[in-house]
Amino acid sequence: MMFQGGGAGILKISAALGPMHQKGYVMQPSEVTLSGFPASASAEPLPVQSLAQLVAVLELQRHQPVISLRQALEQLGYIDAATLDRIQAENPDYLRNQSGELVRRMLLTADDLEHALARMGGIPEVDTVRFAVPPEAFQVLRVREARLNEVVPLGAAENRFFVASYTPTDEVLRRRLCELTGRSVSLVWAPRSAIRTRLELQERAGASAVSSTRELPPLNMPAYGRGVAMPGGTGESDIELLVSQAMIEIAAGQEHEESASAAESSGMVRMVKKMIDDALAQEASDIHIETNPGEQITLIRFRRDGDLEPYLSLPARLRSSLVSRIKIMARLDIAERRRPQDGKINYAEFGGPKLELRVAVMPTHDGLEDVVLRLLATTKPIPLARLGLQGRDQDTFKRLSGHSFGLILAAGPTGSGKTTTLHSMLAEVNTGERKIWTAEDPIEITQPGLRQVQVNPKIGVTFAAAMRGFLRADPDIIMIGEIRDQETAKIAIEASLTGHLVLSTLHTNSAAESVVRLLDLGMDPMNFADSLVGIVAQRLVRALCSRCAAPHRLAPGQFDRLLAEYIERSSLTADEGRRRLLEAAGVESVDQILVHTATGCEHCGGKGYKGRMGIYEILENNPAIRELIQRHARPTELFDAAIASGMRSLRHDALEKLVQGKIDVKQARLAYV
């Protein structure tokens, strides 16, 4: 519940209330009323999650008048003002001593009426699922009696024993609970569904065991961790319920939070599965688990479309058992906490879909560990038309993949879509007439007809070893996941010169830098110049949502700045740059250009972006480029020669897609700055 009052009273109570973040709402001093209810209809009171908060709420409420039933119904949003006016005009007693008539007339449910009566009487609302129930509470009122009466014991404070009920105004129930407990009982309100959920979790864990354990802390989980349906119909649709179950089970068994049994508790097992299922449903590429010392929360974030987004905050008590559970799934050493560990999870073994998760466990300070899980769901190749290529680039891709021999490279940082690009090129030539071998780590994309080999250095299956094996298996096309060393590069060039089309990737920033990188690895300039077909450098940026992107014309002088940025670091003239930008935008004059900005809608989750788009730079080998490679020219010389031959740089492609309305300025600059 929330309160408002001036001066020292608020300051005195604020420490007892503590942080309350349920429903994504943070309490502000100006938004609290001494009655325990919101200062305005837009502010929603927050359910109490501990005895300390409950005592503080009651102390503030003690000197406040009781609000009317009409005020309570309006605050809760159960009946609108116009309807209440009609009811009051018809019979004022319906909002006084005949409130049951509202239920009979189906204007609200019996539970809704009880909630309003509780609000009317200043009875606090509690969150029974997250409430920090002291260990002795379920000794005073056992789970069996609690279930029979549909209540949850909350604990004793100030000579009173507090119990949550969905009918807190029921005096008969209060007296019965006094007889059962031998205590002076005070009732507070909680939804019937939340009461049943807490009792189910408590009963599942074992009431007697819970009675002898330490107090469970409140969860204080933000709204972004709530309400995502669990695939497969497991019965628990809310991640928070699984977190609560894990907390209760760890306490119930008096298990050390770092033990294997805690990691294998039913709640923890289901919580981890739910987390992975949600990541898969939200099309996340990675799951980041970030632990913190002391009682600080453990943060779980998903990487979606290249950006990290918060998913869930966990109590500190669960961090070790969570990490241990993932280690068990990945067959790692749960006792080793000093060194990094790498492993893989075959999710199908744990009842999930066909999915492989690459696990990296990294030790941090204070003996803690962070975990990153990369989701590697096998997918089909993306057609070239869907990669975000300009029309001219599609033609270049098809021309490159149509070569019968030579070397094609995809360059870019990790996660820029290099492997996806190569598989799209392979799909163009995978006609059944050619034998295609691939060596990958891991195999993320599958295609019928391809012979795909998983690299495993532990048993000697490296990229270089796979290449040597492929050359004895009568290949037409070979794809190597990455050129990492001199040996692999040398074999790839030799294979490309002996009648094979070889595709591979490099971790370089641009096409011109890729040439220099291979020459620096000791490749023969003559052989490399003859073998090279082309290099595709690329980046991935967030594409604007097609449903809510807002168009607007360029401001005065904005096009000139855009043009200056377009031709920067290239040999292009201003006239040529202007011609290219107008051609890309499909207009005849500058004042017709429309750029778009992100706004946000339901389709894109309010972000303004939906999916990702590739930005490309394609260096196609020709006599001028070949000559520069042979004499080991600098990257700037190679770049200028490629531009003169018609190549669009990453900068050019990004700014052209900006004037086409596909991306905004921010994403365009991420591609080349």
Coordinates of C-alpha atoms in Angstrom, one line a residue, residues 40-381:
S40 CA -4.9 9.9 -7.8
A41 CA -6.8 7.3 -9.7
S42 CA -3.9 6.7 -12.0
A43 CA -1.6 5.5 -9.2
E44 CA -2.0 1.9 -8.1
P45 CA -1.3 0.9 -4.5
L46 CA 1.4 -1.7 -4.2
P47 CA 0.8 -4.9 -2.2
V48 CA 2.8 -5.4 1.0
Q49 CA 5.6 -7.9 0.9
S50 CA 6.9 -8.1 4.4
L51 CA 5.8 -7.7 8.1
A52 CA 7.9 -4.5 8.4
Q53 CA 6.0 -3.0 5.5
L54 CA 2.7 -4.2 6.9
V55 CA 3.3 -2.6 10.3
A56 CA 4.4 0.7 8.7
V57 CA 1.3 0.8 6.6
L58 CA -1.0 0.2 9.6
E59 CA 0.8 2.9 11.6
L60 CA 0.1 5.4 8.9
Q61 CA -3.5 4.3 8.4
R62 CA -4.4 4.5 12.1
H63 CA -5.2 8.2 12.2
Q64 CA -7.0 8.3 8.8
P65 CA -10.8 8.3 8.2
V66 CA -12.5 5.5 6.5
I67 CA -13.2 6.2 2.8
S68 CA -16.6 5.5 1.3
L69 CA -17.5 2.4 -0.7
R70 CA -18.0 4.6 -3.8
Q71 CA -14.4 6.0 -3.4
A72 CA -13.1 2.5 -3.1
L73 CA -14.9 1.2 -6.2
E74 CA -13.7 4.2 -8.2
Q75 CA -10.1 3.7 -7.0
L76 CA -10.1 0.1 -7.9
G77 CA -11.8 0.7 -11.3
Y78 CA -14.5 -1.8 -10.7
I79 CA -17.4 0.5 -11.5
D80 CA -17.1 3.8 -13.5
A81 CA -18.4 7.1 -12.1
A82 CA -21.4 7.3 -14.4
T83 CA -22.7 3.9 -13.3
L84 CA -22.1 4.8 -9.7
D85 CA -24.1 8.0 -10.2
R86 CA -27.0 5.9 -11.5
I87 CA -26.8 3.4 -8.7
Q88 CA -26.8 6.2 -6.1
A89 CA -29.7 7.9 -7.7
E90 CA -31.7 4.6 -7.8
N91 CA -30.9 3.6 -4.2
P92 CA -28.2 5.1 -2.0
D93 CA -28.3 2.1 0.3
Y94 CA -26.6 0.0 -2.4
L95 CA -23.4 2.0 -1.7
R96 CA -24.0 1.8 2.1
N97 CA -25.6 -1.1 3.9
Q98 CA -26.9 -3.1 0.9
S99 CA -23.7 -3.5 -1.1
G100 CA -24.5 -7.2 -1.7
E101 CA -27.1 -6.0 -4.2
L102 CA -24.2 -4.9 -6.5
V103 CA -23.2 -8.5 -6.7
R104 CA -26.7 -9.8 -7.3
R105 CA -27.1 -7.3 -10.1
M106 CA -23.8 -8.6 -11.6
L107 CA -22.2 -5.2 -11.5
L108 CA -19.1 -6.8 -9.8
T109 CA -18.1 -10.2 -8.3
A110 CA -18.2 -11.2 -4.7
D111 CA -14.4 -11.1 -4.6
D112 CA -14.4 -7.6 -6.1
L113 CA -16.8 -6.4 -3.5
E114 CA -14.6 -7.9 -0.7
H115 CA -11.6 -6.1 -2.2
A116 CA -13.6 -2.8 -2.2
L117 CA -14.8 -3.3 1.4
A118 CA -11.2 -3.9 2.5
R119 CA -10.1 -0.8 0.7
M120 CA -13.0 1.1 2.3
G121 CA -11.9 0.0 5.7
G122 CA -8.2 0.8 5.2
I123 CA -7.3 -2.9 5.3
P124 CA -3.9 -3.4 3.7
E125 CA -3.4 -5.5 0.6
V126 CA -0.6 -8.1 0.7
D127 CA 1.3 -10.1 -2.0
T128 CA 1.1 -13.6 -0.6
V129 CA 3.2 -15.1 -3.4
R130 CA 6.2 -12.9 -2.7
F131 CA 5.5 -12.2 1.0
A132 CA 8.5 -12.9 3.3
V133 CA 6.7 -15.3 5.6
P134 CA 8.7 -16.0 8.8
P135 CA 9.5 -19.7 9.4
E136 CA 7.3 -19.9 12.5
A137 CA 4.1 -18.7 10.8
F138 CA 3.2 -22.1 9.3
Q139 CA 3.8 -23.7 12.7
V140 CA 1.1 -21.5 14.3
L141 CA -1.3 -22.1 11.4
R142 CA -0.5 -25.3 9.5
V143 CA -1.0 -25.6 5.8
R144 CA -3.9 -28.0 6.2
E145 CA -5.9 -25.5 8.3
A146 CA -4.8 -22.6 6.1
R147 CA -6.1 -24.4 3.0
L148 CA -9.4 -25.3 4.7
N149 CA -10.0 -21.7 5.5
E150 CA -8.4 -20.3 2.3
V151 CA -6.0 -18.1 4.2
V152 CA -2.2 -17.6 4.4
P153 CA -0.5 -17.0 7.8
L154 CA 1.9 -14.0 7.5
G155 CA 3.5 -13.9 11.0
A156 CA 3.3 -12.1 14.3
A157 CA 4.0 -8.4 15.0
E158 CA 3.0 -6.0 17.7
N159 CA 1.1 -8.7 19.7
R160 CA -1.0 -9.6 16.7
F161 CA -0.9 -12.6 14.3
F162 CA -1.6 -11.4 10.7
V163 CA -3.4 -13.6 8.3
A164 CA -4.2 -12.9 4.6
S165 CA -7.8 -13.6 3.4
Y166 CA -9.9 -12.6 0.5
T167 CA -12.7 -11.9 2.9
P168 CA -10.9 -9.8 5.6
T169 CA -14.2 -8.3 6.9
D170 CA -15.5 -11.8 7.8
E171 CA -15.7 -11.6 11.7
V172 CA -16.7 -15.3 11.9
L173 CA -13.6 -16.3 10.1
R174 CA -11.4 -14.1 12.3
R175 CA -12.8 -15.6 15.5
R176 CA -12.3 -19.2 14.1
L177 CA -8.7 -18.4 13.3
C178 CA -8.2 -17.0 16.8
E179 CA -9.4 -20.3 18.2
L180 CA -7.1 -22.3 15.9
T181 CA -4.0 -20.3 16.6
G182 CA -4.6 -19.2 20.1
R183 CA -3.5 -15.7 19.0
S184 CA -5.1 -12.4 18.4
V185 CA -5.7 -12.5 14.7
S186 CA -5.8 -9.5 12.3
L187 CA -7.0 -10.1 8.7
V188 CA -5.5 -8.4 5.7
W189 CA -6.7 -8.7 2.1
A190 CA -5.1 -10.7 -0.7
P191 CA -6.6 -12.1 -4.0
R192 CA -8.1 -15.6 -3.7
S193 CA -5.9 -16.8 -6.6
A194 CA -2.7 -15.6 -4.9
I195 CA -3.7 -17.2 -1.7
R196 CA -4.3 -20.6 -3.4
T197 CA -1.0 -20.2 -5.3
R198 CA 1.0 -19.6 -2.1
L199 CA -0.6 -22.5 -0.4
E200 CA 0.0 -24.8 -3.3
L201 CA 3.7 -23.9 -3.4
Q202 CA 3.9 -24.2 0.4
E203 CA 2.3 -27.6 0.4
R204 CA 4.4 -28.8 -2.5
A205 CA 7.5 -27.9 -0.6
G206 CA 6.4 -29.5 2.7
A207 CA 4.9 -27.3 5.4
S208 CA 6.7 -28.9 8.3
A209 CA 10.1 -28.5 6.6
V210 CA 9.4 -24.9 5.8
S211 CA 8.4 -24.3 9.4
S212 CA 12.0 -24.9 10.6
T213 CA 13.8 -22.8 8.0
R214 CA 14.9 -19.3 7.8
E215 CA 12.7 -16.5 6.5
L216 CA 12.2 -16.2 2.8
P217 CA 12.8 -12.7 1.5
P218 CA 10.5 -10.8 -0.8
L219 CA 11.1 -11.2 -4.4
N220 CA 10.6 -7.6 -5.6
M221 CA 10.7 -8.6 -9.2
P222 CA 10.0 -6.1 -12.0
A223 CA 7.2 -6.3 -14.4
Y224 CA 9.3 -7.5 -17.3
G225 CA 9.7 -10.9 -15.7
R226 CA 6.0 -11.6 -15.5
G227 CA 3.2 -13.0 -17.5
V228 CA 4.9 -14.9 -20.3
A229 CA 3.1 -18.2 -21.0
M230 CA 5.1 -21.4 -20.6
P231 CA 5.1 -23.5 -23.7
G232 CA 4.0 -27.1 -23.4
G233 CA 1.3 -26.5 -20.8
T234 CA 3.3 -27.2 -17.7
G235 CA 0.7 -25.7 -15.4
E236 CA 2.7 -22.7 -14.3
S237 CA 2.4 -19.8 -16.7
D238 CA 4.2 -17.2 -14.6
I239 CA 8.0 -17.1 -14.1
E240 CA 7.5 -15.5 -10.8
L241 CA 5.6 -18.5 -9.4
L242 CA 8.5 -20.7 -10.4
V243 CA 10.9 -18.4 -8.6
S244 CA 8.8 -18.5 -5.5
Q245 CA 8.6 -22.3 -5.7
A246 CA 12.4 -22.6 -6.0
M247 CA 12.8 -20.3 -3.0
I248 CA 10.4 -22.3 -0.9
E249 CA 11.9 -25.7 -1.9
I250 CA 15.5 -24.6 -1.1
A251 CA 14.4 -23.5 2.3
A252 CA 12.1 -26.5 2.9
G253 CA 14.9 -29.0 2.4
Q254 CA 17.2 -26.9 4.5
E255 CA 19.6 -27.2 1.6
H256 CA 22.6 -25.1 1.2
E257 CA 21.9 -22.8 -1.7
E258 CA 25.1 -23.9 -3.6
S259 CA 24.4 -27.7 -3.3
A260 CA 23.5 -29.9 -6.2
S261 CA 20.2 -30.8 -4.6
A262 CA 19.2 -27.2 -4.5
A263 CA 20.1 -26.9 -8.2
E264 CA 18.0 -30.0 -9.0
S265 CA 14.9 -28.8 -7.0
S266 CA 11.7 -28.9 -8.9
G267 CA 11.2 -25.2 -8.8
M268 CA 14.7 -24.4 -10.0
V269 CA 14.5 -27.0 -12.9
R270 CA 11.3 -25.6 -14.1
M271 CA 12.5 -22.0 -13.7
V272 CA 15.5 -22.6 -15.9
K273 CA 13.4 -24.3 -18.5
K274 CA 11.0 -21.5 -18.5
M275 CA 13.8 -19.0 -18.9
I276 CA 15.2 -20.8 -21.9
D277 CA 11.7 -21.3 -23.4
D278 CA 11.0 -17.5 -23.0
A279 CA 14.3 -16.7 -24.7
L280 CA 13.5 -18.9 -27.6
A281 CA 9.9 -17.5 -27.9
Q282 CA 11.3 -13.9 -27.8
E283 CA 13.9 -14.8 -30.5
A284 CA 16.8 -14.0 -28.2
S285 CA 20.3 -14.9 -29.3
D286 CA 21.9 -15.0 -25.9
I287 CA 20.9 -15.2 -22.2
H288 CA 23.2 -13.3 -19.8
I289 CA 23.1 -14.2 -16.1
E290 CA 24.9 -11.6 -14.0
T291 CA 25.5 -12.2 -10.3
N292 CA 26.3 -9.6 -7.7
P293 CA 27.8 -9.9 -4.2
G294 CA 26.0 -9.8 -0.9
E295 CA 22.2 -9.5 -1.0
Q296 CA 22.2 -7.7 -4.4
I297 CA 19.9 -9.1 -7.1
T298 CA 21.0 -11.4 -9.9
L299 CA 20.1 -9.9 -13.2
I300 CA 19.0 -12.0 -16.2
R301 CA 19.0 -10.3 -19.6
F302 CA 18.2 -11.4 -23.1
R303 CA 20.1 -10.2 -26.2
R304 CA 17.5 -9.5 -28.9
D305 CA 18.3 -7.9 -32.2
G306 CA 21.8 -7.1 -31.0
D307 CA 20.8 -5.3 -27.8
L308 CA 20.5 -6.5 -24.2
E309 CA 17.1 -6.3 -22.6
P310 CA 16.2 -7.0 -19.0
Y311 CA 14.2 -10.2 -18.4
L312 CA 14.2 -11.0 -14.7
S313 CA 15.7 -10.1 -11.4
L314 CA 16.3 -12.9 -8.9
P315 CA 17.0 -12.8 -5.1
A316 CA 20.6 -13.4 -4.1
R317 CA 19.7 -16.7 -2.5
L318 CA 19.0 -18.3 -5.9
R319 CA 22.1 -17.2 -7.7
S320 CA 24.3 -20.2 -6.8
S321 CA 21.7 -22.9 -7.4
L322 CA 20.8 -21.2 -10.7
V323 CA 24.5 -21.4 -11.9
S324 CA 24.8 -24.9 -10.6
R325 CA 21.7 -26.0 -12.5
I326 CA 23.1 -24.7 -15.8
K327 CA 26.4 -26.4 -15.1
I328 CA 24.7 -29.7 -14.5
M329 CA 22.8 -29.4 -17.8
A330 CA 26.1 -28.6 -19.6
R331 CA 28.0 -31.4 -17.8
L332 CA 30.4 -29.0 -16.2
D333 CA 32.1 -29.2 -12.8
I334 CA 29.8 -27.5 -10.3
A335 CA 32.6 -27.4 -7.6
E336 CA 35.0 -25.5 -9.9
R337 CA 34.4 -21.8 -9.3
R338 CA 37.9 -20.4 -9.9
R339 CA 38.4 -21.0 -13.7
P340 CA 36.3 -20.3 -16.7
Q341 CA 34.4 -23.3 -18.1
D342 CA 32.8 -23.9 -21.5
G343 CA 30.2 -26.4 -22.4
K344 CA 27.1 -27.2 -24.4
I345 CA 23.5 -28.1 -23.6
N346 CA 21.4 -30.3 -25.8
Y347 CA 18.1 -28.9 -24.8
A348 CA 16.1 -31.8 -26.4
E349 CA 17.5 -34.0 -23.5
F350 CA 15.6 -31.8 -21.0
G351 CA 12.2 -31.9 -22.7
G352 CA 12.7 -28.8 -24.9
P353 CA 12.8 -28.4 -28.7
K354 CA 15.8 -29.2 -30.9
L355 CA 18.2 -26.6 -29.6
E356 CA 21.8 -26.4 -28.6
L357 CA 23.0 -23.9 -26.1
R358 CA 26.7 -22.9 -25.9
V359 CA 27.5 -22.2 -22.2
A360 CA 30.3 -19.9 -21.0
V361 CA 30.9 -19.7 -17.2
M362 CA 33.1 -16.9 -16.1
P363 CA 34.3 -16.4 -12.5
T364 CA 33.9 -12.9 -11.1
H365 CA 34.8 -11.2 -7.9
D366 CA 33.8 -12.4 -4.4
G367 CA 33.8 -16.0 -5.7
L368 CA 30.8 -15.5 -7.9
E369 CA 30.2 -16.6 -11.5
D370 CA 28.5 -15.1 -14.5
V371 CA 26.9 -17.3 -17.2
V372 CA 26.3 -16.6 -20.9
L373 CA 24.2 -19.0 -22.9
R374 CA 24.2 -18.7 -26.7
L375 CA 21.0 -20.2 -28.3
L376 CA 22.0 -22.2 -31.4
A377 CA 18.7 -23.3 -33.0
T378 CA 19.3 -25.0 -36.3
T379 CA 17.5 -23.0 -39.0
K380 CA 17.2 -23.0 -42.7
P381 CA 19.2 -20.6 -44.9

